[in-house]
């Protein structure tokens, strides 16, 4: 076994380094169904673990407003079936608007930061992509799922679902949460630190409508369901 190909969700660089230390490479790629479906991928010998690699041959990429990743080429779909208005929003002048926030290195490697619609703007005007912080939270061994909140607020908070082992542990839950936040906040500037958290008793699942078929948490739906708890947290 020489390489895994990783896609579908962001790959934590620590996981990539773990497999690399075993002599197994991971080539992280990126794409969308609307792009047939691959836009970019790391190449053997030119891997940057924190990126999804440079675009495939024949694919053009650039950053649009709010640093949204745009892609153009023969791989872009003709349109959504019987949905001309939605197609017009997604494909403009031949460019596919991916809805993903990104950065592009000088040598063309693409780094996905988060989703445009998920961007948090705090009361100080800082733009914060929640995905990297949520990934740090979930990487903690006691956290199963995490949703970052703080839009229009002075500081960040999180909605956490603890692992089954953490829920059944005899440890004090409040201390467990403090430990999780200390680990997540280490080395981050103040505006990216998570100050408080709400522990959710019920995990996000497809049955309760809070998880997509590809096992991604429906952030906005979770936030809406727990809006009162969030508001109480900031009082």
C-alpha positions as a printed Julia matrix, in Angstrom:
235×3 Matrix{Float64}:
   0.0    0.0     0.0
   1.56   3.29   -1.11
  -1.16   5.91   -0.83
  -4.65   6.59    0.42
  -6.75   9.16   -1.42
  -8.65  11.31    1.07
 -11.72  13.37    0.22
 -15.28  14.16    1.26
 -14.28  16.09    4.37
 -11.25  17.98    5.65
  -8.32  15.79    6.67
  -6.76  16.69   10.01
  -3.02  17.21    9.37
  -2.17  15.29   12.55
  -3.9   12.2    11.14
  -1.99  12.62    7.87
   1.3   12.87    9.77
   0.45   9.72   11.73
  -0.04   7.63    8.6
   3.02   9.21    6.96
   5.09   8.16    9.98
   4.0    4.57    9.25
   5.26   4.9     5.69
   1.78   5.26    4.18
   1.11   8.4     2.19
  -2.21  10.25    2.05
  -3.09  12.38   -0.98
  -5.85  14.77    0.01
  -8.06  16.0    -2.78
 -11.08  18.25   -3.18
 -14.07  18.52   -5.45
 -17.82  18.75   -5.82
 -20.48  16.84   -7.71
 -20.91  19.99   -9.82
 -17.27  19.56  -10.92
 -17.48  15.92  -12.03
 -16.31  15.66   -9.14
 -12.58  16.43   -8.62
 -11.04  19.92   -8.75
  -7.65  19.4    -7.11
  -5.46  16.76   -5.46
  -2.0   16.49   -3.92
   0.57  14.68   -6.08
   3.1   12.03   -4.96
   6.31  13.75   -3.98
   4.6   17.16   -3.71
   2.29  16.65   -0.74
   1.3   19.53    1.49
  -0.81  17.95    4.21
  -2.7   21.13    5.12
  -3.84  21.62    1.49
  -5.96  19.8    -1.08
  -3.21  20.15   -3.67
  -3.09  22.07   -6.95
  -5.89  21.9    -9.54
  -6.05  19.1   -12.08
  -4.73  19.78  -15.61
  -7.23  21.85  -17.56
  -8.83  23.28  -14.43
  -8.6   26.99  -13.63
  -9.15  28.27  -10.1
  -9.27  31.72   -8.52
 -10.62  33.45   -5.44
 -13.78  35.51   -5.71
 -15.55  37.81   -3.25
 -15.0   36.83    0.41
 -12.22  34.5    -0.84
 -14.72  32.02   -2.25
 -13.06  29.39   -4.45
 -14.14  29.56   -8.1
 -13.35  26.87  -10.67
 -13.6   26.77  -14.47
 -13.03  24.08  -17.09
 -14.66  21.26  -19.01
 -15.35  19.48  -15.72
 -17.99  22.03  -14.66
 -21.57  20.79  -15.03
 -24.0   22.24  -17.57
 -26.49  22.98  -14.8
 -28.93  21.63  -12.24
 -31.8   19.61  -13.71
 -34.83  21.84  -14.28
 -33.42  24.52  -11.95
 -32.26  27.46  -14.11
 -32.35  30.03  -11.3
 -30.15  27.88   -9.03
 -27.81  27.19  -11.95
 -27.45  30.92  -12.65
 -26.39  31.52   -9.04
 -23.86  28.69   -9.06
 -22.28  29.18  -12.51
 -21.47  32.76  -13.47
 -19.49  33.59  -16.64
 -18.38  29.97  -16.78
 -17.02  29.98  -13.21
 -18.37  27.48  -10.7
 -18.99  29.19   -7.36
 -18.1   26.41   -4.93
 -19.36  28.1    -1.75
 -16.06  27.22   -0.05
 -13.65  29.71    1.5
 -10.09  29.07    0.38
  -6.54  30.33    0.12
  -4.18  29.59   -2.8
  -0.41  29.3    -2.27
   2.1   30.89   -4.65
   2.67  27.46   -6.27
  -1.05  26.79   -6.69
  -1.81  24.55   -3.72
  -5.35  25.16   -2.44
  -6.23  25.3     1.24
  -9.95  25.02    2.09
 -10.84  27.2     5.08
 -14.58  26.64    5.43
 -17.98  27.39    3.91
 -19.0   30.94    2.97
 -22.45  30.48    4.51
 -20.93  29.25    7.8
 -18.62  32.25    8.3
 -18.85  33.73   11.8
 -18.46  37.51   12.16
 -18.01  38.4    15.82
 -19.02  41.71   17.43
 -15.47  43.0    16.87
 -15.77  42.46   13.11
 -13.39  39.48   12.94
 -14.26  36.92   10.24
 -13.9   33.39   11.62
 -14.24  30.15    9.66
 -15.65  27.62   12.14
 -14.51  24.42   10.4
 -10.83  24.42   11.52
 -11.77  25.06   15.16
 -14.54  22.46   15.05
 -11.99  20.01   13.66
  -9.63  20.76   16.56
 -12.47  20.14   19.01
 -13.47  16.83   17.43
  -9.83  15.73   17.38
  -9.94  15.71   21.19
 -10.54  12.11   22.37
 -13.56  13.12   24.5
 -15.47  14.92   21.71
 -17.68  13.2    19.16
 -19.29  16.23   17.48
 -18.86  20.01   17.72
 -20.55  23.14   16.39
 -18.92  26.55   16.87
 -21.11  29.61   17.57
 -20.44  33.29   18.13
 -21.89  35.24   15.21
 -22.35  38.83   16.43
 -21.03  37.87   19.86
 -17.9   39.09   21.71
 -16.37  35.59   21.98
 -16.76  32.04   20.69
 -18.66  29.18   22.28
 -19.26  25.61   21.21
 -22.0   23.02   21.26
 -20.38  19.69   22.1
 -21.46  16.07   21.94
 -19.12  14.04   24.12
 -18.07  10.5    23.25
 -19.91   7.62   24.89
 -16.84   6.91   27.05
 -16.73  10.52   28.25
 -20.49  10.55   28.95
 -20.25   7.38   31.03
 -17.07   8.39   32.84
 -17.09   9.16   36.56
 -15.13  12.34   35.87
 -16.82  15.67   36.52
 -18.29  16.81   33.2
 -17.48  20.47   33.81
 -13.82  19.6    34.33
 -13.86  17.48   31.16
 -15.17  20.47   29.2
 -12.53  22.79   30.71
  -9.83  20.31   29.68
 -11.22  20.14   26.14
 -11.27  23.93   25.8
  -7.75  24.3    27.24
  -6.41  21.82   24.69
  -8.3   23.44   21.8
  -7.33  27.01   22.71
  -3.61  26.34   23.15
  -1.6   28.62   20.88
  -4.61  30.41   19.39
  -5.11  34.2    19.48
  -7.81  35.45   21.84
 -10.5   35.95   19.17
 -10.18  32.3    18.06
 -10.41  30.83   21.56
 -13.56  29.03   22.69
 -14.52  30.37   26.1
 -17.63  28.34   26.97
 -19.42  25.23   25.82
 -22.84  23.61   26.03
 -22.86  19.82   26.28
 -25.66  18.3    24.2
 -27.23  15.17   25.6
 -28.31  13.79   22.23
 -25.83  13.2    19.37
 -26.58  14.54   15.89
 -27.96  11.71   13.74
 -29.79  11.29   10.45
 -32.82  10.12   12.39
 -33.16  13.43   14.27
 -32.4   15.44   11.13
 -29.1   16.9    12.37
 -26.72  14.83   10.23
 -26.39  14.61    6.45
 -26.16  11.25    4.63
 -22.39  11.87    4.38
 -22.24  12.25    8.18
 -21.7   16.0     8.27
 -23.39  17.94   11.07
 -26.09  20.35    9.88
 -24.65  23.38   11.69
 -27.49  25.84   11.17
 -30.16  23.34   12.18
 -28.26  22.47   15.38
 -27.86  26.17   16.2
 -31.56  26.85   15.58
 -32.59  23.94   17.79
 -30.45  25.18   20.7
 -30.83  28.94   20.16
 -32.26  29.6    23.62
 -29.38  27.8    25.36
 -26.92  29.77   23.28
 -28.54  33.08   24.18
 -28.54  32.11   27.87
 -24.82  31.34   27.62
 -24.06  34.92   26.56
 -26.21  36.62   29.2
